[in-house]
Tab-separated table of C-alpha atoms and ligand atoms in Angstrom:
chain	number	residue	atom	x	y	z
O	110	MET	CA	82.266	128.735	92.744
O	111	LEU	CA	83.713	132.235	92.502
O	112	GLN	CA	81.320	135.021	93.440
O	113	LYS	CA	81.282	138.787	93.120
O	114	MET	CA	79.239	141.540	94.728
O	115	LEU	CA	77.348	143.977	92.477
O	116	ILE	CA	76.629	147.340	94.100
O	117	LYS	CA	74.743	150.336	92.717
O	118	GLY	CA	76.024	153.294	94.739
O	119	GLY	CA	74.497	156.574	95.893
O	120	VAL	CA	71.957	155.305	98.436
O	121	PRO	CA	72.356	156.726	101.980
O	122	LEU	CA	72.188	153.821	104.469
O	123	ARG	CA	69.272	154.193	106.875
O	124	GLY	CA	68.235	151.657	109.489
O	125	ALA	CA	69.651	149.392	112.192
O	126	ILE	CA	72.438	146.833	111.864
O	127	PRO	CA	72.802	143.997	114.432
O	128	ILE	CA	76.512	143.516	115.201
O	129	SER	CA	77.577	139.851	115.295
O	130	GLY	CA	79.884	138.160	117.806
O	131	ALA	CA	83.573	139.045	117.588
O	132	LYS	CA	85.553	136.884	115.132
O	133	ASN	CA	88.853	137.617	116.895
O	134	LEU	CA	87.449	136.448	120.224
O	135	ALA	CA	85.665	133.388	118.797
O	136	LEU	CA	88.914	132.001	117.333
O	137	PRO	CA	90.967	131.928	120.591
O	138	SER	CA	87.865	130.870	122.590
O	139	ILE	CA	87.430	127.809	120.356
O	140	ALA	CA	91.125	126.968	120.859
O	141	ALA	CA	90.616	127.283	124.643
O	142	ALA	CA	88.385	124.154	124.494
O	143	LEU	CA	91.633	122.155	124.228
O	144	LEU	CA	92.519	123.178	127.797
O	145	THR	CA	89.788	121.169	129.515
O	146	ASP	CA	88.160	117.723	129.310
O	147	GLN	CA	84.819	119.250	130.213
O	148	LYS	CA	82.137	120.923	128.109
O	149	LEU	CA	82.752	124.472	126.885
O	150	THR	CA	79.666	126.330	125.629
O	151	LEU	CA	80.348	129.439	123.534
O	152	ASN	CA	77.416	131.751	122.662
O	153	ASN	CA	77.064	134.554	120.094
O	154	ILE	CA	79.563	132.795	117.813
O	155	PRO	CA	79.398	134.388	114.316
O	156	ASN	CA	78.793	132.170	111.271
O	157	LEU	CA	82.012	132.922	109.370
O	158	VAL	CA	84.419	131.012	107.141
O	159	ASP	CA	87.235	131.567	109.656
O	160	VAL	CA	85.111	130.123	112.487
O	161	ASN	CA	84.309	127.073	110.344
O	162	SER	CA	88.032	126.661	109.608
O	163	ALA	CA	88.774	126.681	113.359
O	164	ILE	CA	86.014	124.094	113.933
O	165	GLU	CA	87.383	121.886	111.134
O	166	LEU	CA	90.853	122.004	112.683
O	167	LEU	CA	89.646	121.092	116.160
O	168	ASN	CA	87.462	118.313	114.734
O	169	TYR	CA	90.578	116.980	112.978
O	170	LEU	CA	92.455	117.048	116.308
O	171	GLY	CA	89.634	115.023	117.868
O	172	VAL	CA	87.570	117.649	119.679
O	173	GLU	CA	83.823	116.949	119.709
O	174	ILE	CA	81.989	120.053	118.484
O	175	ASN	CA	78.259	120.620	117.964
O	176	TRP	CA	76.178	123.661	117.097
O	177	ALA	CA	73.597	123.844	119.920
O	178	SER	CA	71.874	126.630	117.940
O	179	ARG	CA	72.708	128.985	115.056
O	180	HIS	CA	75.222	130.916	117.181
O	181	SER	CA	76.063	128.524	120.056
O	182	LEU	CA	78.864	125.981	120.022
O	183	ILE	CA	79.439	123.142	122.486
O	184	LEU	CA	82.976	121.716	122.503
O	185	SER	CA	84.442	118.811	124.496
O	186	THR	CA	88.030	117.610	124.421
O	187	ASN	CA	88.177	114.301	126.301
O	188	THR	CA	90.859	112.595	124.275
O	189	LEU	CA	92.536	113.769	121.084
O	190	LYS	CA	93.245	111.837	117.912
O	191	THR	CA	96.370	113.845	117.251
O	192	THR	CA	98.301	116.912	118.452
O	193	GLU	CA	99.334	117.805	114.911
O	194	ALA	CA	97.795	120.789	113.077
O	195	PRO	CA	98.676	120.162	109.412
O	196	TYR	CA	99.724	122.756	106.841
O	197	ASP	CA	96.432	122.430	104.929
O	198	PHE	CA	94.499	123.831	107.871
O	199	VAL	CA	97.019	126.433	108.992
O	200	ARG	CA	97.608	127.882	105.511
O	201	LYS	CA	93.856	128.584	105.276
O	202	MET	CA	93.803	130.472	108.523
O	203	ARG	CA	96.879	131.677	110.375
O	204	ALA	CA	94.960	131.994	113.633
O	205	SER	CA	95.270	128.169	113.750
O	206	ILE	CA	98.543	128.980	115.520
O	207	LEU	CA	96.333	129.492	118.599
O	208	VAL	CA	96.230	125.707	119.198
O	209	LEU	CA	99.993	125.665	119.863
O	210	GLY	CA	99.826	126.988	123.431
O	211	PRO	CA	96.842	124.922	124.625
O	212	LEU	CA	98.123	121.646	123.066
O	213	THR	CA	101.574	122.112	124.613
O	214	ALA	CA	100.130	123.029	128.016
O	215	ARG	CA	97.557	120.237	128.328
O	216	PHE	CA	98.981	117.449	126.130
O	217	LYS	CA	102.652	118.358	126.674
O	218	LYS	CA	103.415	118.331	122.942
O	219	ALA	CA	102.268	119.828	119.645
O	220	SER	CA	103.204	119.929	116.004
O	221	VAL	CA	101.725	122.967	114.278
O	222	SER	CA	102.548	123.997	110.739
O	223	LEU	CA	104.235	127.391	110.468
O	224	PRO	CA	101.511	129.706	109.097
O	225	GLY	CA	103.641	130.977	106.240
O	226	GLY	CA	103.205	134.412	104.747
O	227	CYS	CA	100.083	136.440	104.469
O	228	ALA	CA	99.005	139.086	101.957
O	229	ILE	CA	99.250	141.914	104.470
O	230	GLY	CA	102.693	141.090	105.835
O	231	ALA	CA	105.266	138.559	107.079
O	232	ARG	CA	103.308	138.049	110.298
O	233	GLY	CA	105.954	136.063	112.142
O	234	VAL	CA	105.203	133.842	115.116
O	235	ASP	CA	108.668	134.073	116.680
O	236	LEU	CA	107.258	135.663	119.842
O	237	HIS	CA	104.782	132.798	120.302
O	238	ILE	CA	107.659	130.305	120.056
O	239	LYS	CA	110.015	132.252	122.332
O	240	ALA	CA	107.330	132.537	125.037
O	241	LEU	CA	106.726	128.761	125.003
O	242	GLN	CA	110.484	128.151	125.252
O	243	GLN	CA	110.633	130.478	128.244
O	244	LEU	CA	107.791	128.456	129.826
O	245	GLY	CA	110.037	125.390	129.487
O	246	ALA	CA	108.937	123.765	126.234
O	247	GLU	CA	111.519	122.296	123.856
O	248	VAL	CA	110.786	123.777	120.424
O	249	GLU	CA	112.135	122.582	117.073
O	250	LEU	CA	111.363	123.921	113.606
O	251	GLU	CA	111.302	120.946	111.256
O	252	ASN	CA	109.970	120.694	107.687
O	253	GLY	CA	107.856	123.804	108.132
O	254	TYR	CA	106.382	122.629	111.442
O	255	ILE	CA	106.744	124.002	114.970
O	256	LYS	CA	107.264	120.952	117.163
O	257	THR	CA	106.962	121.504	120.906
O	258	SER	CA	107.519	119.080	123.750
O	259	ALA	CA	107.144	119.640	127.490
O	260	PRO	CA	107.062	116.212	129.142
O	261	ALA	CA	107.352	117.726	132.621
O	262	GLY	CA	104.730	120.355	131.841
O	263	LEU	CA	105.303	124.143	131.679
O	264	PHE	CA	106.763	126.370	134.383
O	265	GLY	CA	105.673	129.938	135.070
O	266	CYS	CA	108.148	132.789	134.549
O	267	ASP	CA	108.329	136.480	133.572
O	268	ILE	CA	107.940	137.010	129.815
O	269	SER	CA	108.624	140.377	128.241
O	270	PHE	CA	107.262	140.895	124.711
O	271	PRO	CA	109.514	143.286	122.693
O	272	PHE	CA	106.337	144.584	121.089
O	273	SER	CA	102.653	143.901	121.519
O	274	THR	CA	101.274	140.802	119.788
O	275	MET	CA	97.582	139.964	120.043
O	276	THR	CA	97.583	136.214	119.311
O	277	GLY	CA	101.069	135.938	120.833
O	278	THR	CA	99.607	137.180	124.115
O	279	GLU	CA	96.591	134.875	123.732
O	280	ASN	CA	98.684	131.758	123.002
O	281	THR	CA	100.917	132.475	125.990
O	282	LEU	CA	97.947	133.226	128.279
O	283	MET	CA	96.403	129.858	127.493
O	284	ALA	CA	99.705	128.005	127.972
O	285	ALA	CA	100.515	129.775	131.255
O	286	ALA	CA	97.057	129.017	132.663
O	287	LEU	CA	98.140	125.363	133.167
O	288	ALA	CA	101.810	126.016	133.960
O	289	LYS	CA	103.287	125.278	137.396
O	290	GLY	CA	103.827	128.570	139.190
O	291	THR	CA	103.198	132.156	138.241
O	292	THR	CA	103.766	133.849	134.873
O	293	LYS	CA	103.941	137.569	134.287
O	294	LEU	CA	103.389	138.833	130.727
O	295	ILE	CA	105.011	142.241	130.280
O	296	ASN	CA	104.020	144.440	127.328
O	297	ALA	CA	100.964	142.222	126.851
O	298	ALA	CA	98.354	143.085	124.200
O	299	MET	CA	95.396	145.020	125.637
O	300	GLU	CA	92.737	144.450	122.964
O	301	PRO	CA	89.187	143.762	124.305
O	302	GLU	CA	89.370	140.286	122.722
O	303	VAL	CA	92.453	139.505	124.865
O	304	VAL	CA	90.620	140.762	127.966
O	305	GLU	CA	87.571	138.633	127.161
O	306	LEU	CA	89.716	135.539	126.520
O	307	ALA	CA	91.296	136.019	129.965
O	308	ASN	CA	87.790	136.378	131.439
O	309	LEU	CA	86.748	133.131	129.711
O	310	LEU	CA	89.821	131.327	131.092
O	311	ASN	CA	89.034	132.658	134.585
O	312	LYS	CA	85.490	131.314	134.202
O	313	MET	CA	87.124	127.950	133.429
O	314	GLY	CA	89.058	128.165	136.719
O	315	ALA	CA	92.204	130.005	135.660
O	316	LYS	CA	93.723	132.686	137.893
O	317	ILE	CA	94.506	135.665	135.652
O	318	GLU	CA	94.756	139.322	136.641
O	319	GLY	CA	95.744	142.522	134.875
O	320	GLN	CA	94.093	141.755	131.511
O	321	GLY	CA	93.622	145.037	129.653
O	322	THR	CA	96.816	146.483	131.144
O	323	PRO	CA	100.374	146.000	129.849
O	324	VAL	CA	101.144	143.482	132.617
O	325	ILE	CA	99.080	140.309	132.977
O	326	THR	CA	99.754	137.895	135.864
O	327	ILE	CA	98.720	134.243	135.574
O	328	GLU	CA	98.904	131.862	138.540
O	329	GLY	CA	98.981	128.383	136.983
O	330	VAL	CA	96.397	125.769	138.054
O	331	ASP	CA	96.394	121.975	137.657
O	332	SER	CA	93.343	121.825	135.433
O	333	LEU	CA	90.535	123.898	133.966
O	334	HIS	CA	86.837	123.025	133.978
O	335	GLY	CA	84.003	123.687	131.555
O	336	ALA	CA	82.122	126.994	131.291
O	337	THR	CA	79.518	128.908	129.332
O	338	PHE	CA	80.624	132.219	127.809
O	339	ASP	CA	79.136	134.842	125.471
O	340	MET	CA	81.236	136.421	122.707
O	341	MET	CA	81.415	140.219	122.859
O	342	PRO	CA	80.127	142.094	119.770
O	343	ASP	CA	82.658	142.535	116.967
O	344	ARG	CA	84.166	146.014	117.327
O	345	ILE	CA	85.742	145.895	113.845
O	346	GLU	CA	82.432	144.965	112.210
O	347	ALA	CA	80.764	147.824	114.131
O	348	GLY	CA	83.445	150.296	113.008
O	349	THR	CA	83.109	149.072	109.441
O	350	TYR	CA	79.367	149.816	109.325
O	351	ALA	CA	79.888	153.161	111.090
O	352	ILE	CA	82.194	154.148	108.223
O	353	ALA	CA	79.695	152.864	105.624
O	354	ALA	CA	76.939	154.972	107.241
O	355	ALA	CA	79.136	158.089	107.221
O	356	ALA	CA	80.437	157.521	103.695
O	357	THR	CA	76.917	157.238	102.243
O	358	ASN	CA	75.675	160.222	104.309
O	359	GLY	CA	73.152	157.939	105.978
O	360	GLU	CA	71.972	157.341	109.534
O	361	VAL	CA	72.549	153.895	111.044
O	362	ILE	CA	72.017	152.397	114.500
O	363	LEU	CA	74.670	149.812	115.402
O	364	LYS	CA	72.784	147.383	117.631
O	365	ASN	CA	74.695	145.920	120.618
O	366	CYS	CA	77.824	147.885	119.686
O	367	ARG	CA	80.240	148.402	122.611
O	368	ARG	CA	81.156	152.092	122.210
O	369	ASP	CA	83.904	151.753	124.848
O	370	HIS	CA	85.722	149.245	122.581
O	371	LEU	CA	85.967	151.944	119.875
O	372	SER	CA	86.785	155.173	121.715
O	373	SER	CA	89.888	156.056	119.683
O	374	PHE	CA	88.019	155.232	116.466
O	375	PHE	CA	84.921	157.299	117.318
O	376	GLU	CA	87.131	160.219	118.370
O	377	THR	CA	88.741	160.117	114.924
O	378	MET	CA	85.303	159.877	113.301
O	379	SER	CA	84.147	162.978	115.241
O	380	LEU	CA	87.107	164.899	113.806
O	381	ALA	CA	86.018	163.666	110.366
O	382	GLY	CA	82.576	165.213	110.916
O	383	VAL	CA	80.734	162.053	111.997
O	384	THR	CA	78.716	161.932	115.226
O	385	HIS	CA	77.909	158.885	117.302
O	386	GLU	CA	75.318	158.814	120.048
O	387	GLU	CA	74.326	156.089	122.527
O	388	THR	CA	70.585	155.332	122.191
O	389	GLU	CA	68.393	152.580	123.670
O	390	GLU	CA	68.657	150.599	120.473
O	391	GLY	CA	72.418	151.001	120.004
O	392	VAL	CA	74.968	153.554	118.783
O	393	LEU	CA	73.486	156.026	116.259
O	394	VAL	CA	76.055	157.100	113.633
O	395	LYS	CA	75.536	159.948	111.161
O	396	ARG	CA	77.372	162.817	109.506
O	397	LYS	CA	77.128	166.334	110.945
O	398	SER	CA	78.948	167.950	108.014
O	399	ASP	CA	81.028	167.154	104.950
O	400	ILE	CA	83.686	164.510	105.575
O	401	MET	CA	86.706	166.378	106.913
O	402	PRO	CA	90.320	165.158	106.458
O	403	VAL	CA	91.887	163.495	109.516
O	404	ASP	CA	95.468	162.177	109.776
O	405	VAL	CA	95.597	158.691	111.323
O	406	GLN	CA	98.341	156.421	112.702
O	407	THR	CA	97.293	152.793	113.240
O	408	MET	CA	98.427	151.536	116.638
O	409	GLN	CA	97.858	148.597	118.960
O	410	TYR	CA	94.856	148.940	121.242
O	411	PRO	CA	93.706	151.423	122.487
O	412	GLY	CA	94.992	153.307	119.435
O	413	PHE	CA	93.279	153.454	116.023
O	414	PRO	CA	92.839	149.805	114.924
O	415	THR	CA	94.758	148.595	111.878
O	416	ASP	CA	91.680	146.474	111.051
O	417	LEU	CA	89.730	149.686	110.338
O	418	GLN	CA	92.487	151.355	108.307
O	419	ALA	CA	91.325	150.189	104.864
O	420	GLN	CA	87.741	151.190	105.589
O	421	PHE	CA	88.794	154.628	106.882
O	422	THR	CA	90.965	155.111	103.784
O	423	THR	CA	87.791	154.768	101.714
O	424	LEU	CA	86.072	157.416	103.828
O	425	MET	CA	88.976	159.833	103.308
O	426	THR	CA	88.770	159.439	99.495
O	427	ILE	CA	85.724	161.766	99.575
O	428	CYS	CA	86.968	164.181	102.270
O	429	LYS	CA	87.164	167.976	101.780
O	430	GLY	CA	90.953	168.266	101.725
O	431	ALA	CA	93.859	165.838	102.110
O	432	ALA	CA	94.570	163.257	104.827
O	433	SER	CA	97.493	160.949	105.626
O	434	ILE	CA	97.061	157.421	107.006
O	435	THR	CA	100.138	155.633	108.390
O	436	GLU	CA	99.996	151.837	108.779
O	437	ASN	CA	102.331	151.006	111.654
O	438	ILE	CA	101.346	147.378	112.311
O	439	PHE	CA	101.587	145.527	108.990
O	440	GLU	CA	104.075	146.018	106.160
O	441	ASN	CA	101.687	145.636	103.239
O	442	ARG	CA	98.204	146.734	104.144
O	443	PHE	CA	97.441	149.276	101.378
O	444	MET	CA	96.442	146.779	98.667
O	445	HIS	CA	92.988	148.389	98.546
O	446	ALA	CA	94.558	151.712	97.444
O	447	PRO	CA	95.196	150.850	93.742
O	448	GLU	CA	91.668	149.443	93.526
O	449	LEU	CA	90.211	152.648	95.000
O	450	VAL	CA	92.308	154.675	92.515
O	451	ARG	CA	90.597	152.714	89.733
O	452	MET	CA	87.334	154.110	91.135
O	453	GLY	CA	88.645	157.666	90.841
O	454	ALA	CA	90.255	158.085	94.266
O	455	ASN	CA	93.432	160.169	94.568
O	456	ILE	CA	95.845	158.192	96.773
O	457	ALA	CA	99.660	158.295	96.821
O	458	ILE	CA	101.571	155.743	98.894
O	459	HIS	CA	104.895	156.795	100.428
O	460	GLY	CA	106.319	153.827	102.406
O	461	LYS	CA	104.039	153.277	105.410
O	462	THR	CA	101.886	156.318	104.637
O	463	ALA	CA	99.004	156.840	102.239
O	464	VAL	CA	98.252	160.458	101.294
O	465	ILE	CA	94.638	160.771	100.225
O	466	THR	CA	93.350	163.901	98.452
O	467	GLY	CA	89.561	164.030	98.523
O	468	VAL	CA	87.609	163.886	95.266
O	469	ASN	CA	84.005	164.930	94.635
O	470	ALA	CA	82.849	161.473	93.663
O	471	LEU	CA	84.004	157.895	93.147
O	472	LYS	CA	82.986	156.073	89.981
O	473	GLY	CA	81.817	152.457	89.904
O	474	ALA	CA	84.284	149.898	88.451
O	475	GLN	CA	85.345	146.245	88.489
O	476	VAL	CA	87.674	145.842	91.505
O	477	MET	CA	89.534	142.983	93.150
O	478	ALA	CA	89.507	142.096	96.857
O	479	THR	CA	92.936	141.105	98.219
O	480	ASP	CA	92.374	140.527	101.935
O	481	LEU	CA	89.572	140.648	104.470
O	482	ARG	CA	89.504	144.318	105.386
O	483	ALA	CA	90.499	145.540	101.914
O	484	SER	CA	87.472	143.669	100.511
O	485	VAL	CA	85.026	145.499	102.746
O	486	SER	CA	86.696	148.862	102.034
O	487	LEU	CA	85.863	148.249	98.343
O	488	ILE	CA	82.251	147.387	99.226
O	489	ILE	CA	81.984	150.731	101.048
O	490	ALA	CA	83.486	152.490	98.020
O	491	GLY	CA	80.848	150.790	95.847
O	492	LEU	CA	78.069	152.030	98.159
O	493	VAL	CA	79.347	155.595	97.664
O	494	ALA	CA	80.344	155.502	93.974
O	495	GLU	CA	78.234	156.701	91.056
O	496	GLY	CA	77.184	153.748	88.905
O	497	GLU	CA	77.802	150.046	89.447
O	498	THR	CA	80.775	148.415	91.179
O	499	ALA	CA	81.663	144.723	91.033
O	500	VAL	CA	83.876	143.440	93.870
O	501	ASN	CA	85.551	140.148	92.922
O	502	ARG	CA	87.115	137.414	95.125
O	503	LEU	CA	84.454	137.560	97.823
O	504	TYR	CA	85.986	134.609	99.698
O	505	HIS	CA	88.140	137.214	101.454
O	506	LEU	CA	85.008	139.015	102.667
O	507	ASP	CA	83.217	135.915	103.927
O	508	ARG	CA	86.050	135.187	106.351
O	509	GLY	CA	85.008	138.021	108.622
O	510	TYR	CA	81.566	139.486	107.847
O	511	GLU	CA	78.370	137.595	108.688
O	512	ASN	CA	75.351	138.289	106.413
O	513	LEU	CA	76.885	141.501	105.059
O	514	GLU	CA	74.605	141.968	102.070
O	515	GLU	CA	71.492	141.241	104.173
O	516	LYS	CA	72.543	143.793	106.799
O	517	LEU	CA	73.218	146.427	104.117
O	518	THR	CA	70.088	145.626	102.066
O	519	ASN	CA	68.011	146.120	105.222
O	520	CYS	CA	69.421	149.659	105.306
O	521	GLY	CA	68.440	150.351	101.688
O	522	ALA	CA	71.642	149.429	99.875
O	523	ASN	CA	71.403	148.162	96.307
O	524	ILE	CA	73.755	145.182	96.646
O	525	LYS	CA	73.648	141.583	95.471
O	526	ARG	CA	75.963	138.590	95.291
O	527	VAL	CA	76.229	136.809	91.930
O	528	SER	CA	78.230	133.825	90.737
O	529	VAL	CA	81.068	134.524	88.377
O	530	ASP	CA	80.576	132.368	85.286
M	671	EPZ	C1	95.633	139.865	115.359
M	671	EPZ	O1	96.559	139.305	114.451
M	671	EPZ	C2	94.293	139.915	114.625
M	671	EPZ	N1	93.905	138.556	114.256
M	671	EPZ	C3	94.448	140.774	113.371
M	671	EPZ	O2	93.165	140.847	112.750
M	671	EPZ	C4	94.871	142.177	113.810
M	671	EPZ	O3	95.085	142.969	112.656
M	671	EPZ	C5	96.156	142.117	114.617
M	671	EPZ	O4	96.017	141.203	115.724
M	671	EPZ	C6	96.482	143.487	115.172
M	671	EPZ	O5	97.617	143.498	115.913
M	671	EPZ	C7	93.332	137.756	115.201
M	671	EPZ	O6	93.150	138.137	116.350
M	671	EPZ	C8	92.925	136.389	114.754
M	671	EPZ	P1	99.915	140.601	116.041
M	671	EPZ	P2	97.990	138.821	115.005
M	671	EPZ	O7	100.586	139.402	116.591
M	671	EPZ	O8	97.874	138.379	116.408
M	671	EPZ	C9	104.268	141.042	114.140
M	671	EPZ	C10	91.658	140.746	110.965
M	671	EPZ	O9	91.528	141.460	109.964
M	671	EPZ	N2	104.585	139.812	114.909
M	671	EPZ	O10	99.298	141.574	116.998
M	671	EPZ	O11	98.563	137.907	113.991
M	671	EPZ	C11	103.245	140.790	113.057
M	671	EPZ	O12	103.910	140.408	111.876
M	671	EPZ	C12	93.032	140.314	111.419
M	671	EPZ	O13	90.695	140.334	111.698
M	671	EPZ	C13	105.847	139.251	114.782
M	671	EPZ	O14	106.697	139.739	114.041
M	671	EPZ	O15	98.802	140.196	114.994
M	671	EPZ	C14	102.539	142.107	112.909
M	671	EPZ	O16	103.278	142.905	112.002
M	671	EPZ	C15	94.124	140.792	110.475
M	671	EPZ	N3	106.147	138.126	115.487
M	671	EPZ	C16	102.609	142.716	114.303
M	671	EPZ	O17	103.632	141.983	115.008
M	671	EPZ	C17	105.234	137.532	116.320
M	671	EPZ	O18	105.575	136.513	116.952
M	671	EPZ	C18	101.329	142.600	115.113
M	671	EPZ	O19	100.958	141.289	115.047
M	671	EPZ	C19	103.960	138.126	116.434
M	671	EPZ	C20	103.661	139.266	115.724
């Protein structure tokens, strides 16, 4: 059943928003259950479509998974039914590629469908494949599947990534954890989710050092044991609501937000005239002036996150001046721009750069979500716009935002989800 969100704009958000567990840590953590035959308990798991997709895939593989409570998962991988991750699962969620490393490392073979394209860009997985080959796996691409085999197991080595890849680093980390010998990942991704995945693996008995720096060293072990681990709060969700608070000229406390995961982002927000302050309850975000124009380049961590680019674009549509936003990570991540223009924004795209000239007000309209972060940038625009906005294709939104309308309604927003007849 298709649904849309109806939003009546103009209400400043006031209140507190609890930040859920990090989607992009939950996905690799669930895949890590494949690395051990013992129980893995994961807490603060967000209830999201993408998390359910990951659970469905692991269930299909033969992993036993139960919800111990609303946000706690218990997973056990004694024996598997199959080491094949079919196209139907992988096309729904490209992060399914994260089972490739663990299956190859523990079960010595895997057959994972190539993810295929994605709205925001080609999103290749060539670096994942090359890293596994360097660790000693035979890899064949056959009928749209990545087939790996490592009958003698994997062997540690130095792996240099030509550029930083988040899930590429995560896949390789998990594979190297069970390899014979030591692996060094050079030019490794440094995102907090990668650091936390390494910390989870260490809790399971892995020997990993250097996470959060460009060089991660993994001393392989024979096996990993069970563990209990809490997901960190979702830094992209927190940044999203910080932008919504600023855009609506409200005052919002982000509960259990890790400010240190968002330092580059909050620095940019300060330049835009938005303050953030650590309080007992969480990080208090509010405007100190009009929204000022700030030029942004999206970069790998610790730079400005590409996953907050669409949301920040919305903020700049009402700035006092003109700002440029350059998307350096993905080739096609401005699909929200034409939709914002339909709401009265003034945005011109030149290659990788969007030039946004601030307008006095956005006007409500029917708009179309195209991908996860674009969908929430349109919700924020609706919260700001005069009149009513309808955001269609909400399935994009539900992949990554838990209880969004409840969290916004609790801060005074006039927002409701309706079925599209
Ligand atoms: C992760 O995607 C996140 N997803 C993305 O979040 C995030 O935008 C991205 O990292 C930021 O880098 C998860 O963690 C599940 P990459 P990932 O490998 O790992 C190219 C969201 O909204 N590349 O870091 O797929 C790739 O095409 C999502 O929550 C190759 O060419 O991203 C991209 O242009 C969206 N070959 C760039 O590198 C490879 O083998 C960065 O990709 C790997 C990557």
